[in-house]
Coordinates of C-alpha atoms (C1' of nucleotides) in Angstrom, one line a residue:
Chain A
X1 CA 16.4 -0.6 -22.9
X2 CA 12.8 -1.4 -24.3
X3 CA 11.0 -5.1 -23.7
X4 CA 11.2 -5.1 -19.9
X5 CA 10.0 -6.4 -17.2
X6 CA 8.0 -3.9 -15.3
X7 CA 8.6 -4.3 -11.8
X8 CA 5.5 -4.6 -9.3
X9 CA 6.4 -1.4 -7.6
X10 CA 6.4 0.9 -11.1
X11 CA 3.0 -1.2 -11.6
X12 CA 1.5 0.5 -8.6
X13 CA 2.8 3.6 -9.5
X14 CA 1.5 3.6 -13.4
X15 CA -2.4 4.7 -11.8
X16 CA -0.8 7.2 -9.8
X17 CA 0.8 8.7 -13.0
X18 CA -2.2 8.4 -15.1
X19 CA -4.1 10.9 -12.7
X20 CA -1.6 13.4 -13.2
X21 CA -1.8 12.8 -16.7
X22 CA -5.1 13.3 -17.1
X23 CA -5.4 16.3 -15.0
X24 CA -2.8 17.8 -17.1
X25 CA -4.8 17.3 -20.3
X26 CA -7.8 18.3 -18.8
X27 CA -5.9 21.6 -18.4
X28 CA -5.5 21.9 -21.8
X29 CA -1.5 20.6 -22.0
X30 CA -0.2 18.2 -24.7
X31 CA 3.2 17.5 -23.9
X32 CA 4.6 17.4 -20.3
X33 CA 8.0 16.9 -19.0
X34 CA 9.3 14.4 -16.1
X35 CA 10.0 17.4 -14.3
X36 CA 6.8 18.4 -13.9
X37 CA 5.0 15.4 -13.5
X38 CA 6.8 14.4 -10.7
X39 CA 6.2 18.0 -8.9
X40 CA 2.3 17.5 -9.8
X41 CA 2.1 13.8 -8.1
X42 CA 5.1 13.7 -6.3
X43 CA 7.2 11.3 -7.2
X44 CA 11.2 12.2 -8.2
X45 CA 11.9 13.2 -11.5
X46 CA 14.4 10.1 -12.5
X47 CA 12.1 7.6 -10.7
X48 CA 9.1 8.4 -13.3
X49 CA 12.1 8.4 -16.3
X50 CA 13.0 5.0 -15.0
X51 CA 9.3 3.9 -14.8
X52 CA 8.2 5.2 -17.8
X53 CA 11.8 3.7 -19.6
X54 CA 10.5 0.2 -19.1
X55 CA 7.9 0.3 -21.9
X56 CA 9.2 2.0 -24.7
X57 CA 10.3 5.7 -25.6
X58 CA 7.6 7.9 -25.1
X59 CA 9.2 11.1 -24.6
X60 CA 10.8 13.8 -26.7
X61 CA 14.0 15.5 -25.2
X62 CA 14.1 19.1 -24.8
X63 CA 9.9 18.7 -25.0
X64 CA 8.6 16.0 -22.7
X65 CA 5.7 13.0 -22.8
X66 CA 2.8 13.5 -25.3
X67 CA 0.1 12.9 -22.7
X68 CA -2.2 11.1 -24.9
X69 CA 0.1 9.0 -26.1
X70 CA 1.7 8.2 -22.7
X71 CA -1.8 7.7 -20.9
X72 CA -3.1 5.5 -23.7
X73 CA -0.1 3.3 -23.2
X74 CA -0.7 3.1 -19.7
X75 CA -4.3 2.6 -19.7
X76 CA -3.1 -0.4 -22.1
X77 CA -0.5 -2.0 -19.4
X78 CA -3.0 -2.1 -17.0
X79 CA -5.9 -3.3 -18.8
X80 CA -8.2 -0.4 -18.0
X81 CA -8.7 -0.1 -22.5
X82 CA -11.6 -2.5 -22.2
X83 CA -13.8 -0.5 -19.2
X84 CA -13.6 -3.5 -16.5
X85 CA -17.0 -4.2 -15.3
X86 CA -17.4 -4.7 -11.2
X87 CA -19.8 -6.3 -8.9
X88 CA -20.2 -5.2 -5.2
X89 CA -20.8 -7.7 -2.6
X90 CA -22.2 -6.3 0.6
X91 CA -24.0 -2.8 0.3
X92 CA -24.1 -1.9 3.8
X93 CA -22.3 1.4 4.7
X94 CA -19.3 1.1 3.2
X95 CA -20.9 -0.8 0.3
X96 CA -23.0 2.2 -0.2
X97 CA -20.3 4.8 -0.3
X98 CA -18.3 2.6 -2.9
X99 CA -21.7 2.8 -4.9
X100 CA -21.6 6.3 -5.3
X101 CA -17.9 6.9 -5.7
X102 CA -17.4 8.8 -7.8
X103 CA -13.6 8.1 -8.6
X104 CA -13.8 5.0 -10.2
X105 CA -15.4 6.5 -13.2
X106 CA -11.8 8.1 -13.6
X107 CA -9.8 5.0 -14.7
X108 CA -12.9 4.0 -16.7
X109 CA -14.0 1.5 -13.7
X110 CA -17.6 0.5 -13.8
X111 CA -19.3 -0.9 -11.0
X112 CA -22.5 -2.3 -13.0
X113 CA -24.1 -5.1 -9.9
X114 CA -24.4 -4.8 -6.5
X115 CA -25.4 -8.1 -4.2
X116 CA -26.4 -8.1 -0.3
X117 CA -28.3 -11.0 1.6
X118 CA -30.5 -8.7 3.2
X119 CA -34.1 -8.7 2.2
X120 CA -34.3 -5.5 2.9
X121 CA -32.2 -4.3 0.5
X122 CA -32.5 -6.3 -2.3
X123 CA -34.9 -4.7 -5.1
X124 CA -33.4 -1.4 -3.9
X125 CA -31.7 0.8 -6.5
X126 CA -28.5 2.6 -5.4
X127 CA -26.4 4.9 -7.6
X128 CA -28.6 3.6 -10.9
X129 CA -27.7 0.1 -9.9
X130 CA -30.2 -2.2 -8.9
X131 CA -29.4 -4.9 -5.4
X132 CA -29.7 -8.6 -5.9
X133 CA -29.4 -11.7 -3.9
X134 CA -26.4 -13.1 -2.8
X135 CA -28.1 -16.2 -4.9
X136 CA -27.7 -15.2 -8.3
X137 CA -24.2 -14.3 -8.2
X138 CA -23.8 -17.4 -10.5
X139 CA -25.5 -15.2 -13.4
X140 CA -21.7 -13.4 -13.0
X141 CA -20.5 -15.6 -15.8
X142 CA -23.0 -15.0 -17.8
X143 CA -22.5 -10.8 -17.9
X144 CA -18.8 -10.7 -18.4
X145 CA -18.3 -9.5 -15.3
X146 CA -14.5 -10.0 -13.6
X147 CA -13.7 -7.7 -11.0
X148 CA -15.6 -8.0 -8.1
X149 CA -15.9 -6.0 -4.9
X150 CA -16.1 -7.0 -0.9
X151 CA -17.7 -5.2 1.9
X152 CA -19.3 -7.9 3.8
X153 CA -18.6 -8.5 7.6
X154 CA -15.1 -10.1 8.0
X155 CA -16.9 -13.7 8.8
X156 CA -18.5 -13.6 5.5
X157 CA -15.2 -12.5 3.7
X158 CA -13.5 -16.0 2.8
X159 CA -17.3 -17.9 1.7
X160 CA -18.2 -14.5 -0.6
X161 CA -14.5 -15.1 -2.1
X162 CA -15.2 -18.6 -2.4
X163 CA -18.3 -18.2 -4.2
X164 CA -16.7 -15.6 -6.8
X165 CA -14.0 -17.8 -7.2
X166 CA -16.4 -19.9 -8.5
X167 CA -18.6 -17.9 -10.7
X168 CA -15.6 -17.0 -12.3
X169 CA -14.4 -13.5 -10.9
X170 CA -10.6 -13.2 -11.7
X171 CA -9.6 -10.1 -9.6
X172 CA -10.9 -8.8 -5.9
X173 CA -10.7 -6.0 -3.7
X174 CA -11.0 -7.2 -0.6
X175 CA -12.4 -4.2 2.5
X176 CA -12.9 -6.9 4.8
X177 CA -10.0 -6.9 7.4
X178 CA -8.5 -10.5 7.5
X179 CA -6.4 -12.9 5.0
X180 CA -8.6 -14.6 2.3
X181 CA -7.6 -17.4 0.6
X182 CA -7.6 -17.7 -3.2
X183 CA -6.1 -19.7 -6.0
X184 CA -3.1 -18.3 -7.5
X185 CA -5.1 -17.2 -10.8
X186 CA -7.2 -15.4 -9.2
X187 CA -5.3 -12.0 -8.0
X188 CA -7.0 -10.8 -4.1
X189 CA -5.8 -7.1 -2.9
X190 CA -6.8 -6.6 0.2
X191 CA -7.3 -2.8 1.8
X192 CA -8.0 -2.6 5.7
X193 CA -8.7 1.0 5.9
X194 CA -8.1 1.0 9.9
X195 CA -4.7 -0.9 9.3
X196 CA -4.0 2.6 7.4
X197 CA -5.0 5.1 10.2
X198 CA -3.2 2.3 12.9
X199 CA 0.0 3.1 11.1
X200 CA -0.4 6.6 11.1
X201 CA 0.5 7.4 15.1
X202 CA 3.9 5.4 14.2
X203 CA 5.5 8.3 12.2
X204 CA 4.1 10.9 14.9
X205 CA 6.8 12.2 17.1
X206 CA 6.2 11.7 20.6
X207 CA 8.6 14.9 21.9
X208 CA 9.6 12.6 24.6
X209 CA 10.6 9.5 23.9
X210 CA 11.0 10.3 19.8
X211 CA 12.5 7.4 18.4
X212 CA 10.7 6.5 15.0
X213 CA 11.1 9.3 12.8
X214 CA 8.7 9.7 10.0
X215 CA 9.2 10.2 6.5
X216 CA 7.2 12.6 4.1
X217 CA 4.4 11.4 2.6
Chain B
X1 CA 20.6 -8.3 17.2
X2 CA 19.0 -6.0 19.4
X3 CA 18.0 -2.2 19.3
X4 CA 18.1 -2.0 15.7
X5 CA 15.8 0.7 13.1
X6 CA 12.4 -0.7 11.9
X7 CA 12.4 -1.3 8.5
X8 CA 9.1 1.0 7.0
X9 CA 7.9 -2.5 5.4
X10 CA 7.9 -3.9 8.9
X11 CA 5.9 -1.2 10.6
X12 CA 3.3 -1.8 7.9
X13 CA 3.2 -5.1 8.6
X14 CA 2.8 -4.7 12.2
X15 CA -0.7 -4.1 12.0
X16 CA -1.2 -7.1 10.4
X17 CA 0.2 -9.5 13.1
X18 CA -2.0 -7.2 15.6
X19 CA -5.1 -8.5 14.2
X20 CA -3.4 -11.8 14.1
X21 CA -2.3 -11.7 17.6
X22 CA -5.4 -10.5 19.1
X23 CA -7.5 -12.7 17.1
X24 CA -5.8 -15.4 18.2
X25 CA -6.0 -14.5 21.7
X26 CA -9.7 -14.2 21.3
X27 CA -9.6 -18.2 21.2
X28 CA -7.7 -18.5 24.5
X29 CA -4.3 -18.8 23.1
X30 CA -1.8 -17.7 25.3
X31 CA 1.5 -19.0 22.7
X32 CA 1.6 -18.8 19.2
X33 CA 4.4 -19.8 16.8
X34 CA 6.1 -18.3 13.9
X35 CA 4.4 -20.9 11.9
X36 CA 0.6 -21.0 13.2
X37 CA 0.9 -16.8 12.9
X38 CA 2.5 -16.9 9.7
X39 CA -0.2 -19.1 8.4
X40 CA -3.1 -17.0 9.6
X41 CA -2.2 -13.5 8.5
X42 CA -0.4 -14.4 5.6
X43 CA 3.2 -14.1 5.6
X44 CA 6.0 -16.3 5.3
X45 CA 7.0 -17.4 9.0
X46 CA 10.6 -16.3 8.7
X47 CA 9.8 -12.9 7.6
X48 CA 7.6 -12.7 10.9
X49 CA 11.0 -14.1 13.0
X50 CA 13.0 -11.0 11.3
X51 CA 10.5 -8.5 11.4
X52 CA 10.2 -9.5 15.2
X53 CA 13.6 -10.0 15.2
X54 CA 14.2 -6.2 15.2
X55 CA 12.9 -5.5 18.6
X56 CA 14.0 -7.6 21.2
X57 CA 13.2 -11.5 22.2
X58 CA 9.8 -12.2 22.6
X59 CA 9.7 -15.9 21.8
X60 CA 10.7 -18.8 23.6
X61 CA 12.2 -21.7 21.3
X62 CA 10.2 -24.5 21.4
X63 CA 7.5 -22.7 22.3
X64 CA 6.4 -19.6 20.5
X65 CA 5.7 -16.3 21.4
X66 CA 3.8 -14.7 24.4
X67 CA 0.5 -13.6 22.8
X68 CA -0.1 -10.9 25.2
X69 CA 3.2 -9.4 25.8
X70 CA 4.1 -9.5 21.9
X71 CA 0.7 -7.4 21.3
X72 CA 1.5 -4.8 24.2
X73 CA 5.0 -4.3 22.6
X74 CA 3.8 -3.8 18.5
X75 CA 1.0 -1.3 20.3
X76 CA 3.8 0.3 21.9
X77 CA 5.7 0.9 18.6
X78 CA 3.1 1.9 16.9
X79 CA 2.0 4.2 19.3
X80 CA -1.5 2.3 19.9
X81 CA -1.3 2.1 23.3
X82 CA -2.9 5.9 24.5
X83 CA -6.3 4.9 21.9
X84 CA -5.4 7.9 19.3
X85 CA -8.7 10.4 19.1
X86 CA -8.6 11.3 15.5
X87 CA -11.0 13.6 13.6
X88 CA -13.3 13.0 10.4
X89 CA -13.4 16.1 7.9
X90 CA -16.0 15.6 5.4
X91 CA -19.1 13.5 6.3
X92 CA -20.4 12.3 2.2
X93 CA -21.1 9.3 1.6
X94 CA -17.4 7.8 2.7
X95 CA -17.5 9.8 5.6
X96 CA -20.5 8.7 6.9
X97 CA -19.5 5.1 6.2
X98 CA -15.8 5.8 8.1
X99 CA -18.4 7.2 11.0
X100 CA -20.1 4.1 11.4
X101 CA -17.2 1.7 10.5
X102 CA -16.8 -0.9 13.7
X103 CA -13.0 -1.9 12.6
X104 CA -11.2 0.9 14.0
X105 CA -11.8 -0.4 17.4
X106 CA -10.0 -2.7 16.7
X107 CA -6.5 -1.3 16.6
X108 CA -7.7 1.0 19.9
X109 CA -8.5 3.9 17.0
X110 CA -11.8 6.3 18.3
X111 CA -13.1 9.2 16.0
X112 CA -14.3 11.5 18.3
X113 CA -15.4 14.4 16.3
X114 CA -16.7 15.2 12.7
X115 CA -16.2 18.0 10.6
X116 CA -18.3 19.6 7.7
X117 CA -19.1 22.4 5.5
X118 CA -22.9 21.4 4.7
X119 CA -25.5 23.5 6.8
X120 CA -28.0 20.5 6.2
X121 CA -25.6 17.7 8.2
X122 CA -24.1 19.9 10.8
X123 CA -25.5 19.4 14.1
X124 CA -26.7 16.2 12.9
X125 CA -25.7 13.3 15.4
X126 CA -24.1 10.0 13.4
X127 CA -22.9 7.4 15.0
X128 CA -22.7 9.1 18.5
X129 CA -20.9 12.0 16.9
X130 CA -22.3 15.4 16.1
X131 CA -21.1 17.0 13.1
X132 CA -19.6 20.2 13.9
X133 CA -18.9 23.4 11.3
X134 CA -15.5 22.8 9.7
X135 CA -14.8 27.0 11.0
X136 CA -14.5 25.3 14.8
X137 CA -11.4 23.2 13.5
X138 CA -9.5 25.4 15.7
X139 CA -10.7 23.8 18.8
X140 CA -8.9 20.8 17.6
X141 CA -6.2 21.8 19.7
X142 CA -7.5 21.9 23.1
X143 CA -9.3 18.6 22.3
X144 CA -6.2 16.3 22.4
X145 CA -6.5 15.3 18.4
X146 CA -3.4 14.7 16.7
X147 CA -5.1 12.5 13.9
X148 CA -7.6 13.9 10.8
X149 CA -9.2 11.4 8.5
X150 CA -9.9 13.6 5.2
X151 CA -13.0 12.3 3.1
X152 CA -13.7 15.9 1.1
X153 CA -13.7 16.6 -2.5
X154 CA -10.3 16.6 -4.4
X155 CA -10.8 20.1 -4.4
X156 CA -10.9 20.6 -1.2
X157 CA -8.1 18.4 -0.3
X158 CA -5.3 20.5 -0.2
X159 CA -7.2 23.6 1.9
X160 CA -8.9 21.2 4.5
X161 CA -5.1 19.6 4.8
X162 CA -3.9 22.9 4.9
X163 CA -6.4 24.2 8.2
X164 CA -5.5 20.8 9.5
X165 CA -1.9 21.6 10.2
X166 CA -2.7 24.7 11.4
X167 CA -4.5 23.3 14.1
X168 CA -1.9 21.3 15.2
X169 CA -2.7 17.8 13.7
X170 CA -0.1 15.6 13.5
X171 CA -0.8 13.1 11.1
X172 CA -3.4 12.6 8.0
X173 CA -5.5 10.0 6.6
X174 CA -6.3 11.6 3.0
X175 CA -8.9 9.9 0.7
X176 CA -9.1 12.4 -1.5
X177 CA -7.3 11.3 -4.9
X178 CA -4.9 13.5 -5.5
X179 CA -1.0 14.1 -3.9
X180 CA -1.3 16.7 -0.5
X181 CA 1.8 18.8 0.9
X182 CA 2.1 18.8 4.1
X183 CA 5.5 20.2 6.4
X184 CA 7.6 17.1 6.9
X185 CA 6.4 16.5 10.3
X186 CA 3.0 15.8 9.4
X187 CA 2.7 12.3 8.3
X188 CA 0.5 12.2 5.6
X189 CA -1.3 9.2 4.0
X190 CA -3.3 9.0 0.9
X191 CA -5.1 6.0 0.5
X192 CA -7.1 6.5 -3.2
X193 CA -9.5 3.4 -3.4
X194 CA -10.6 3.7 -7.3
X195 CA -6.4 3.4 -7.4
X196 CA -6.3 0.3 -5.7
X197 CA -9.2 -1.5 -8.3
X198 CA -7.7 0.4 -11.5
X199 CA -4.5 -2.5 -10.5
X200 CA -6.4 -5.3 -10.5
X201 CA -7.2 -6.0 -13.9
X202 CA -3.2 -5.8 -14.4
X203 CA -3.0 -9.0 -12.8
X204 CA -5.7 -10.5 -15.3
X205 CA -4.5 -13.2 -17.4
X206 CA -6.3 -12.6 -20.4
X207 CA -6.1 -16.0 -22.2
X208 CA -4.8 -14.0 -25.4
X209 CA -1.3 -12.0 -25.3
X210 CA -0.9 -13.0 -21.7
X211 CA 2.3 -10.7 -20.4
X212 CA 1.8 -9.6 -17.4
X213 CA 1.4 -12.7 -14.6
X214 CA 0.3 -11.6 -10.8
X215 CA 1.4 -12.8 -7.5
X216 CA -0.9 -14.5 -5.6
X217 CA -1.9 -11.9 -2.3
Chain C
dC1 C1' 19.9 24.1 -23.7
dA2 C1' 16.4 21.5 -21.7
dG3 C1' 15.0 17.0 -21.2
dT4 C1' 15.0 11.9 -22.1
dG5 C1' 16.9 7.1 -21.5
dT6 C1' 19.9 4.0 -19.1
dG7 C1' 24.0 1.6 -17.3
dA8 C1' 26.2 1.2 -12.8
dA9 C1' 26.3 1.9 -7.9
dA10 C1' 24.0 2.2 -3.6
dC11 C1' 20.4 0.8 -0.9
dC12 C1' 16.8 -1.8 1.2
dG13 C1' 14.1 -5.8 2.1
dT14 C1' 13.5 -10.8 1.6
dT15 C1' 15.1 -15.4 1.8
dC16 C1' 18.0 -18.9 3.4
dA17 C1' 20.5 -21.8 6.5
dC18 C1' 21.8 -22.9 10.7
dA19 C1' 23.5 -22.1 15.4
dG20 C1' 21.5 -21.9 19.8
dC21 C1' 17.9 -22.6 23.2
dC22 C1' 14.0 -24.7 25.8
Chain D
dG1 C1' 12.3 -32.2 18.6
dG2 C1' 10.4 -27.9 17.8
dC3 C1' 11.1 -23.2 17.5
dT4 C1' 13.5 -18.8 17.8
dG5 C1' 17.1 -15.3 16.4
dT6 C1' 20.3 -13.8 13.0
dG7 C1' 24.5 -13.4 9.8
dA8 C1' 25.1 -13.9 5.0
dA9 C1' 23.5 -14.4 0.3
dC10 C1' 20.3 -12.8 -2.8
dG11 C1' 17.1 -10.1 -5.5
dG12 C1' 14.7 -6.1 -6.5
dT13 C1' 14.2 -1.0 -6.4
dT14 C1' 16.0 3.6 -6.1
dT15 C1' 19.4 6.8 -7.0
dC16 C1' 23.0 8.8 -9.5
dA17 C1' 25.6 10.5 -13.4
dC18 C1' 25.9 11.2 -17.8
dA19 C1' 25.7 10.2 -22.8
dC20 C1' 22.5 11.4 -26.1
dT21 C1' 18.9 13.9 -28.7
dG22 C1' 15.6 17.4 -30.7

DNA sequence: CAGTGTGAAACCGTTCACAGCC
DNA sequence: GGCTGTGAACGGTTTCACACTG
């Protein structure tokens, strides 16, 4: 059925889907079939059919997807057509590596300003892109900038949201580990990368006791 | 009822109510309610009575739960309580900033050892850890390390993952943007971050053909 | 024949309402 | 009165089976 809903959780699947696809291309394919999608970033067969069945037909029976076709449609359902522009708060060690990441560039994410408080590192360039104040985060409005990025200390999380808030940032990725508040317009993913590993020992059987079993990845 | 399975969602929320918990007894709480803990991490207070819900009383009505004891039991579940030693493979940029990263104390995490393939780095001392060749992997087993954090190349993903297993680790924190196989009893979690922006801008009203509305956090 | 698209069923997790307890 | 613990209702996602198509 075409004019769905899409459901959160094909949502958070759709970027996973686009790397494959663009691998594929890059390997000189044009078409490419459920099947072998799913073996390539492995998810089942049926659930990418579903996923993809919730925008439209995109694929040919007895042939498969057109990449192009299908990533360009993707790339439009997540907004990534228009190369969102980032800001980094916080430029200390993590802040840094994020700088020089090079992954972003592959869902046409650019991080184009980069803010600490330290007077140390402000005037420093990093990765082409030049540290400023904290302060002039209020130019943010000014630079059609949306997306921003923390990596501050977790004390400093919930002011440095506040103040994107109000220079008009509508989406965050949050590194620091602890709730932040936000209004509802404004969407706040946070990612505590120690939460990740802490979860990790859970699916590792014990040989004694084993009681939680583990599922693939 | 008692002494029933952990719902997967749960166990990834455990973590969460850690932080909570031991934040909270940080400010010389020894109770906490439903309500107070839902309100600090997050979550609606009668998911945290089901989620808790699934492994025994820990509350007392009226009053809340035992701060302590409640943390001593999630660390047990998750397998936090013997501080896990894990392993860094790959010291870049993301590696180095995983090195020096304070918030895996937190959760009773410790890297003890770091991995790379760079003659320049190895035997290079970061954070208290000397980088070691990634050829001595072996000795992984005689160390005690059941956990790997891999921050190498997307090319070297799927090789380093591979050694890894070999050597007996158990469970895998991969960074590296792209889907790794692993035997089903190595846990294996991939945690892309460029991913995790390229959703964001889904959740972006954009003022024109507004479709697609976000949750709040 | 290989492969897509999709109703319907099964499953899982969340939300609610409230009984029971301190 | 305040708060926990939990069966039952609900809603969303995954899985299945299969009709349909190039």
């Amino acid at each position: 059925m075409r004019y769905h809903r899409i459901p959160d959780e094909t949502v958070r699947r759709l970027p996973i889907y686009l790397r494959g696809l663009m691998f594929s291309a890059d390997q000189g394919n044009e078409h490419i079939s459920s099947r072998s999608l799913a073996e390539f970033v492995g998810v089942h067969a049926w659930l990418i059919r579903k996923d993809f069945s919730y925008f439209g037909d995109f694929g040919t029976p007895g042939v498969g997807y057109n990449i192009q076709r299908l990533a360009r449609q993707i790339k439009k359902i997540l907004r990534l057509d228009s190369v969102p522009r980032a800001a980094l708060v916080g430029v200390g060690d993590l802040g840094s590596a994020l700088l020089a990441y090079p992954g972003f560039a592959t869902y046409g994410l650019d991080i184009v300003a980069a803010f600490d408080t330290s007077p140390k590192k402000i005037g420093k360039v990093v990765n082409g892109v030049k540290i400023e104040p904290v302060v002039d985060l209020a130019a943010l409005k000014q630079r059609d900038i949306t997306l921003a990025i923390v990596a501050v200390p977790r004390a400093a999380a919930q002011p440095t949201v506040d103040r994107l808030v109000e220079v008009g940032v509508k989406g965050i990725l949050n590194f620091a580990p602890c709730k932040v508040q936000a209004p509802k317009r404004v969407k706040v993913i946070t990612l505590d990368i120690a939460m990740e590993l802490a979860r990790l020992p859970y699916y590792i059987p014990t040989g004694q006791t084993d009681k939680g079993k583990g599922a693939q990845q």
